[in-house]
């Protein structure tokens, strides 16, 4: 719309004469995006972007649409037809607009009232397994068309004991990896597939998709004992380092879909040019591997253009050949040739929430895959966030761009950065990460908590006509679901009754909603499942002089899963831990200078286990070591 309409003199004149025009970057203002995308869904039943909203002086919407052409086309009304109608109604029939706006306000209020009335209802457990099997595409994996990867849902389902669902998830992950939705040359995922087979993507690449994919493939690699998944996680990290990693160590937001106004132009291959780009001995094998055709294998789902160009995708029967290609010099050669073309524009905003996602994914994947480079990348990215986007203890800005930090942090910034710092502590045992996590948690409770749940922007602010408390998941878990996880992990450490009260209030407000559409609340359901089984904490106390300390630390912080909270009491950390949790761990000491483990479940700790060998035997008996 920017090129077709907003840069058009006729449209611009009409807009500027009759409207106050505001273009919102939804990455910079997720609060604005969230409230108006919800309003659009209420008004029309649909959503999506670009989002076109017209509001009253009070910012209440009365018109909502997505893409609008300049003039009517293919049954879709155009701006030049719609704008005069709205202007006429505004000037002559304002009461119609007022009535629509009032209805929207009422819908938001009724939503809140319905929530309050359901707080006393008993939780109805929903079976995500049946929903997934009912909606799942047994032939090509995934759900629906267009096909969006729903990694957080699939991770939730891995927790089940249903072999049929687990097999479906593994099948879907393989289909994504061999499909056109995955960049077979540079690595990384495109936003979604427009077709059923995962072959034709919308070519935009988002940092949050890479974070979700990275941790999912890392976990799946261990869960299914499948090297193809582990290699995919490493390949995504390769893409992150090469395309989205900034010089300062934090990560950029995205790469555009278009090049010179053509969707996917950088990624597509002319049959002849591909043939000329590879050695003759490799031509036939690669054309077969990637289903290349003289007339092209790519069709643009919007314009319907094609065939003509080719996109690289393989079939499941060719996984072995694809794995070989992924580690070959030919792949690097083709990538270098592709990079001589005009490249997609990179969105070089550094967003706190999305960086929190990738820091968390890197920290967790580092432990799962025993990859130190991932852990180092996570630490470096966080140090940038702390130095440039955290102006004071416990405070966060949302965006850093061209040397300037700005926009006060939203719920997602705090939620994901709390998770990231807890994960970094669980990986490294460095006490400043734990300090930062609890400082961010304190601020988030003060700023965003309202009636058990959390608002997207500060609960006391009156910037919008309604306060958003989004619980349902989107492309990634909601800020509320991550805050619930953070609260549960914080309670593992503190045993604080006020935190338990906050957790109870959250469940009282949230759980009735999960009855309506369970697969939209997968992240919260997964956290609830873990809550039912109880929190666990492994406390390691060490004395400075014992040679077993390093091995004991590695055992606890590298071999126990990230889902289990860990605490390291040593001479350096004990004072800070006492400040964080007064009187909680005063009696937890290293006995006889031996590394000592205190293993706690639901705030009840077993007798201390002394010495490396006994600690290892104890954990083996518990069946919780990841290797």
Short mmCIF file of C-alpha atoms in Angstrom, two decimals, residues 55-345:
data_model
loop_
_atom_site.label_atom_id
_atom_site.label_comp_id
_atom_site.label_asym_id
_atom_site.label_seq_id
_atom_site.Cartn_x
_atom_site.Cartn_y
_atom_site.Cartn_z
CA UNK A 55 -10.77 5.86 14.44
CA UNK A 56 -12.66 8.66 16.18
CA UNK A 57 -10.97 11.47 18.08
CA UNK A 58 -11.09 9.15 21.10
CA UNK A 59 -9.09 6.50 19.14
CA UNK A 60 -12.11 4.18 18.98
CA UNK A 61 -12.21 2.31 15.65
CA UNK A 62 -15.26 2.40 13.39
CA UNK A 63 -13.70 1.06 10.16
CA UNK A 64 -11.25 -1.80 9.78
CA UNK A 65 -9.71 -3.57 6.80
CA UNK A 66 -6.44 -5.11 5.71
CA UNK A 67 -4.96 -4.42 2.27
CA UNK A 68 -6.89 -1.91 0.19
CA UNK A 69 -5.94 -1.20 -3.45
CA UNK A 70 -6.02 2.35 -4.72
CA UNK A 71 -9.12 1.60 -6.80
CA UNK A 72 -11.53 -1.33 -6.70
CA UNK A 73 -10.03 -4.54 -8.05
CA UNK A 74 -11.06 -8.21 -8.11
CA UNK A 75 -14.11 -7.54 -5.94
CA UNK A 76 -12.09 -5.62 -3.34
CA UNK A 77 -13.13 -2.00 -2.72
CA UNK A 78 -10.43 0.61 -3.23
CA UNK A 79 -9.34 3.55 -1.13
CA UNK A 80 -10.57 6.07 -3.68
CA UNK A 81 -14.08 4.64 -3.38
CA UNK A 82 -14.08 4.05 0.38
CA UNK A 83 -12.66 7.38 1.54
CA UNK A 84 -15.41 9.59 0.04
CA UNK A 85 -18.07 7.37 1.62
CA UNK A 86 -16.47 7.68 5.06
CA UNK A 87 -16.05 11.44 4.66
CA UNK A 88 -19.73 11.80 3.72
CA UNK A 89 -20.92 9.73 6.68
CA UNK A 90 -18.60 11.61 9.05
CA UNK A 91 -19.96 14.97 7.92
CA UNK A 92 -23.63 14.09 7.45
CA UNK A 93 -24.47 10.95 9.45
CA UNK A 94 -22.05 11.10 12.38
CA UNK A 95 -24.49 9.20 14.58
CA UNK A 96 -23.81 6.02 12.58
CA UNK A 97 -20.11 6.27 13.36
CA UNK A 98 -20.82 7.01 17.02
CA UNK A 99 -23.06 3.93 17.22
CA UNK A 100 -20.39 1.69 15.69
CA UNK A 101 -17.73 3.05 18.04
CA UNK A 102 -19.99 2.51 21.04
CA UNK A 103 -20.59 -1.09 19.98
CA UNK A 104 -16.83 -1.69 19.86
CA UNK A 105 -16.32 -0.24 23.34
CA UNK A 106 -19.19 -2.41 24.58
CA UNK A 107 -17.67 -5.53 23.06
CA UNK A 108 -14.39 -4.90 24.86
CA UNK A 109 -16.21 -4.23 28.14
CA UNK A 110 -18.39 -7.34 27.76
CA UNK A 111 -15.29 -9.41 27.14
CA UNK A 112 -13.86 -8.26 30.46
CA UNK A 113 -17.18 -8.77 32.24
CA UNK A 114 -17.49 -12.29 30.85
CA UNK A 115 -14.03 -13.06 32.12
CA UNK A 116 -14.87 -11.82 35.59
CA UNK A 117 -18.09 -13.84 35.71
CA UNK A 118 -16.23 -17.03 34.86
CA UNK A 119 -13.53 -16.75 37.48
CA UNK A 120 -15.29 -19.20 39.80
CA UNK A 121 -15.92 -21.83 37.13
CA UNK A 122 -14.04 -25.09 37.47
CA UNK A 123 -11.25 -25.64 34.96
CA UNK A 124 -12.23 -27.90 32.10
CA UNK A 125 -9.15 -29.68 30.82
CA UNK A 126 -8.86 -29.63 27.07
CA UNK A 127 -7.27 -32.32 25.01
CA UNK A 128 -4.78 -30.64 22.68
CA UNK A 129 -3.91 -34.05 21.33
CA UNK A 130 -7.36 -34.70 19.87
CA UNK A 131 -7.60 -31.18 18.46
CA UNK A 132 -4.25 -31.53 16.71
CA UNK A 133 -5.09 -34.93 15.26
CA UNK A 134 -8.48 -33.66 14.11
CA UNK A 135 -7.09 -30.55 12.39
CA UNK A 136 -3.74 -32.00 11.38
CA UNK A 137 -2.81 -32.57 7.74
CA UNK A 138 -1.77 -36.23 7.73
CA UNK A 139 -0.33 -36.01 4.22
CA UNK A 140 1.90 -32.94 4.58
CA UNK A 141 1.92 -32.07 8.28
CA UNK A 142 0.91 -28.88 10.03
CA UNK A 143 -2.51 -27.30 10.38
CA UNK A 144 -4.66 -25.54 7.79
CA UNK A 145 -3.75 -23.42 4.77
CA UNK A 146 -1.86 -21.11 4.65
CA UNK A 147 0.48 -23.04 6.90
CA UNK A 148 2.11 -21.29 9.81
CA UNK A 149 4.66 -23.13 11.92
CA UNK A 150 3.18 -23.34 15.44
CA UNK A 151 6.32 -24.37 17.25
CA UNK A 152 5.12 -23.59 20.78
CA UNK A 153 2.09 -25.84 20.24
CA UNK A 154 4.28 -28.67 19.03
CA UNK A 155 6.65 -28.31 21.98
CA UNK A 156 3.66 -28.49 24.29
CA UNK A 157 2.49 -31.68 22.60
CA UNK A 158 5.90 -33.30 22.96
CA UNK A 159 5.17 -33.37 26.69
CA UNK A 160 2.37 -35.85 26.03
CA UNK A 161 2.70 -39.63 26.01
CA UNK A 162 0.69 -39.94 22.80
CA UNK A 163 2.90 -41.66 20.22
CA UNK A 164 0.56 -40.78 17.37
CA UNK A 165 0.80 -37.05 18.12
CA UNK A 166 4.56 -37.23 18.64
CA UNK A 167 4.97 -38.96 15.27
CA UNK A 168 2.83 -36.25 13.67
CA UNK A 169 5.06 -33.53 15.14
CA UNK A 170 8.24 -35.23 13.89
CA UNK A 171 6.65 -35.64 10.45
CA UNK A 172 5.67 -31.95 10.37
CA UNK A 173 9.16 -30.81 11.39
CA UNK A 174 10.69 -32.87 8.58
CA UNK A 175 8.23 -31.44 6.05
CA UNK A 176 9.11 -27.90 7.06
CA UNK A 177 12.84 -28.55 6.85
CA UNK A 178 12.74 -29.99 3.33
CA UNK A 179 10.16 -27.46 2.09
CA UNK A 180 10.47 -24.10 0.40
CA UNK A 181 9.50 -22.42 3.68
CA UNK A 182 13.04 -23.26 4.79
CA UNK A 183 15.88 -21.42 3.06
CA UNK A 184 17.92 -24.32 1.70
CA UNK A 185 20.96 -22.12 1.01
CA UNK A 186 21.26 -19.53 3.81
CA UNK A 187 19.30 -21.41 6.46
CA UNK A 188 16.44 -20.04 8.53
CA UNK A 189 12.68 -20.01 8.06
CA UNK A 190 10.41 -17.79 6.04
CA UNK A 191 7.25 -16.51 7.72
CA UNK A 192 4.73 -19.10 6.47
CA UNK A 193 3.80 -21.31 3.52
CA UNK A 194 0.98 -20.23 1.22
CA UNK A 195 0.35 -23.79 0.05
CA UNK A 196 -0.46 -27.09 1.69
CA UNK A 197 2.93 -28.70 1.00
CA UNK A 198 5.15 -26.07 2.67
CA UNK A 199 6.71 -25.35 -0.73
CA UNK A 200 5.71 -21.75 -1.56
CA UNK A 201 6.55 -19.30 1.24
CA UNK A 202 5.80 -15.74 2.08
CA UNK A 203 9.48 -14.86 2.02
CA UNK A 204 9.75 -12.52 5.00
CA UNK A 205 12.11 -13.79 7.71
CA UNK A 206 11.40 -12.81 11.31
CA UNK A 207 13.74 -13.08 14.30
CA UNK A 208 10.99 -14.54 16.48
CA UNK A 209 10.37 -17.37 14.01
CA UNK A 210 14.06 -18.27 14.13
CA UNK A 211 13.97 -18.31 17.93
CA UNK A 212 10.93 -20.59 18.02
CA UNK A 213 12.35 -22.89 15.34
CA UNK A 214 15.80 -23.06 16.94
CA UNK A 215 14.66 -24.31 20.34
CA UNK A 216 12.04 -26.62 18.81
CA UNK A 217 14.49 -28.40 16.51
CA UNK A 218 17.09 -28.60 19.29
CA UNK A 219 14.59 -30.21 21.66
CA UNK A 220 13.19 -32.47 18.94
CA UNK A 221 16.69 -33.63 18.01
CA UNK A 222 17.23 -34.97 21.53
CA UNK A 223 13.65 -36.18 22.01
CA UNK A 224 13.51 -38.17 18.75
CA UNK A 225 17.25 -38.98 18.62
CA UNK A 226 17.22 -37.53 15.11
CA UNK A 227 20.44 -35.88 13.82
CA UNK A 228 18.48 -34.15 11.01
CA UNK A 229 16.72 -32.02 13.61
CA UNK A 230 19.91 -31.24 15.51
CA UNK A 231 21.61 -30.23 12.26
CA UNK A 232 18.65 -27.97 11.47
CA UNK A 233 19.02 -26.17 14.81
CA UNK A 234 22.69 -25.58 14.06
CA UNK A 235 21.78 -24.41 10.55
CA UNK A 236 19.34 -21.84 11.94
CA UNK A 237 22.11 -20.57 14.21
CA UNK A 238 24.32 -20.30 11.11
CA UNK A 239 21.68 -18.10 9.48
CA UNK A 240 21.33 -15.94 12.58
CA UNK A 241 25.06 -15.30 12.75
CA UNK A 242 25.33 -14.44 9.08
CA UNK A 243 22.22 -12.33 8.49
CA UNK A 244 20.63 -11.04 11.70
CA UNK A 245 23.52 -10.63 14.13
CA UNK A 246 24.51 -6.98 14.55
CA UNK A 247 28.08 -5.82 15.14
CA UNK A 248 27.19 -5.03 18.74
CA UNK A 249 26.07 -8.61 19.43
CA UNK A 250 22.29 -8.10 19.57
CA UNK A 251 19.99 -9.33 16.82
CA UNK A 252 18.14 -7.40 14.12
CA UNK A 253 14.40 -7.89 13.66
CA UNK A 254 13.73 -9.21 10.16
CA UNK A 255 14.43 -9.44 6.47
CA UNK A 256 11.82 -8.26 3.98
CA UNK A 257 10.00 -10.53 1.56
CA UNK A 258 10.32 -8.22 -1.45
CA UNK A 259 13.29 -7.17 -3.54
CA UNK A 260 12.61 -4.37 -6.01
CA UNK A 261 8.87 -4.81 -5.34
CA UNK A 262 8.95 -8.50 -6.31
CA UNK A 263 8.12 -11.13 -3.72
CA UNK A 264 11.05 -13.50 -3.14
CA UNK A 265 13.13 -12.17 -6.02
CA UNK A 266 16.43 -12.91 -4.30
CA UNK A 267 15.50 -16.52 -3.55
CA UNK A 268 14.16 -17.68 -6.93
CA UNK A 269 16.18 -19.33 -9.71
CA UNK A 270 15.83 -19.33 -13.45
CA UNK A 271 16.32 -22.90 -14.65
CA UNK A 272 19.07 -21.97 -17.08
CA UNK A 273 20.98 -19.76 -14.65
CA UNK A 274 20.89 -22.50 -12.01
CA UNK A 275 22.23 -24.99 -14.54
CA UNK A 276 25.10 -22.67 -15.40
CA UNK A 277 25.90 -22.04 -11.74
CA UNK A 278 26.88 -25.59 -10.75
CA UNK A 279 29.44 -28.06 -12.08
CA UNK A 280 28.12 -30.31 -14.84
CA UNK A 281 28.62 -33.40 -12.68
CA UNK A 282 26.23 -31.97 -10.06
CA UNK A 283 23.51 -30.58 -12.33
CA UNK A 284 21.25 -33.59 -12.72
CA UNK A 285 21.37 -34.58 -9.05
CA UNK A 286 20.60 -31.07 -7.79
CA UNK A 287 17.75 -30.52 -10.25
CA UNK A 288 16.20 -33.74 -9.07
CA UNK A 289 16.83 -32.96 -5.41
CA UNK A 290 15.14 -29.57 -5.62
CA UNK A 291 12.40 -30.41 -8.13
CA UNK A 292 13.61 -27.82 -10.62
CA UNK A 293 11.72 -27.51 -13.89
CA UNK A 294 12.47 -25.64 -17.15
CA UNK A 295 9.08 -23.91 -16.83
CA UNK A 296 9.52 -23.25 -13.13
CA UNK A 297 8.00 -24.75 -9.97
CA UNK A 298 7.01 -21.51 -8.23
CA UNK A 299 3.64 -19.76 -8.29
CA UNK A 300 2.94 -16.50 -6.48
CA UNK A 301 -0.16 -17.15 -4.38
CA UNK A 302 -1.33 -13.52 -4.54
CA UNK A 303 -0.66 -12.54 -8.14
CA UNK A 304 -0.96 -16.05 -9.55
CA UNK A 305 2.18 -15.44 -11.59
CA UNK A 306 4.20 -18.43 -12.76
CA UNK A 307 5.55 -20.78 -13.67
CA UNK A 308 8.89 -19.39 -14.73
CA UNK A 309 11.07 -19.28 -11.64
CA UNK A 310 12.15 -22.10 -9.38
CA UNK A 311 12.32 -22.27 -5.59
CA UNK A 312 14.48 -24.85 -3.86
CA UNK A 313 12.53 -27.54 -2.03
CA UNK A 314 13.00 -31.28 -1.62
CA UNK A 315 10.89 -34.31 -0.78
CA UNK A 316 10.97 -36.41 2.38
CA UNK A 317 12.36 -39.31 0.36
CA UNK A 318 15.49 -37.21 -0.23
CA UNK A 319 16.46 -36.34 3.35
CA UNK A 320 19.79 -38.17 3.06
CA UNK A 321 20.72 -36.27 -0.10
CA UNK A 322 19.58 -32.98 1.44
CA UNK A 323 21.73 -33.54 4.51
CA UNK A 324 24.71 -34.17 2.27
CA UNK A 325 23.97 -31.03 0.25
CA UNK A 326 23.62 -28.93 3.42
CA UNK A 327 27.24 -29.66 4.31
CA UNK A 328 28.65 -29.37 0.80
CA UNK A 329 30.77 -26.80 -1.02
CA UNK A 330 28.07 -26.60 -3.70
CA UNK A 331 25.65 -25.12 -1.19
CA UNK A 332 28.16 -22.41 -0.34
CA UNK A 333 28.82 -21.77 -4.03
CA UNK A 334 25.11 -21.31 -4.78
CA UNK A 335 24.70 -19.04 -1.76
CA UNK A 336 27.59 -16.85 -2.89
CA UNK A 337 26.05 -16.57 -6.36
CA UNK A 338 22.67 -15.68 -4.86
CA UNK A 339 24.24 -13.01 -2.68
CA UNK A 340 25.51 -11.16 -5.76
CA UNK A 341 21.86 -10.28 -6.51
CA UNK A 342 20.01 -7.41 -4.82
CA UNK A 343 19.23 -8.57 -1.29
CA UNK A 344 16.12 -8.16 0.85
CA UNK A 345 16.10 -5.09 3.06
#
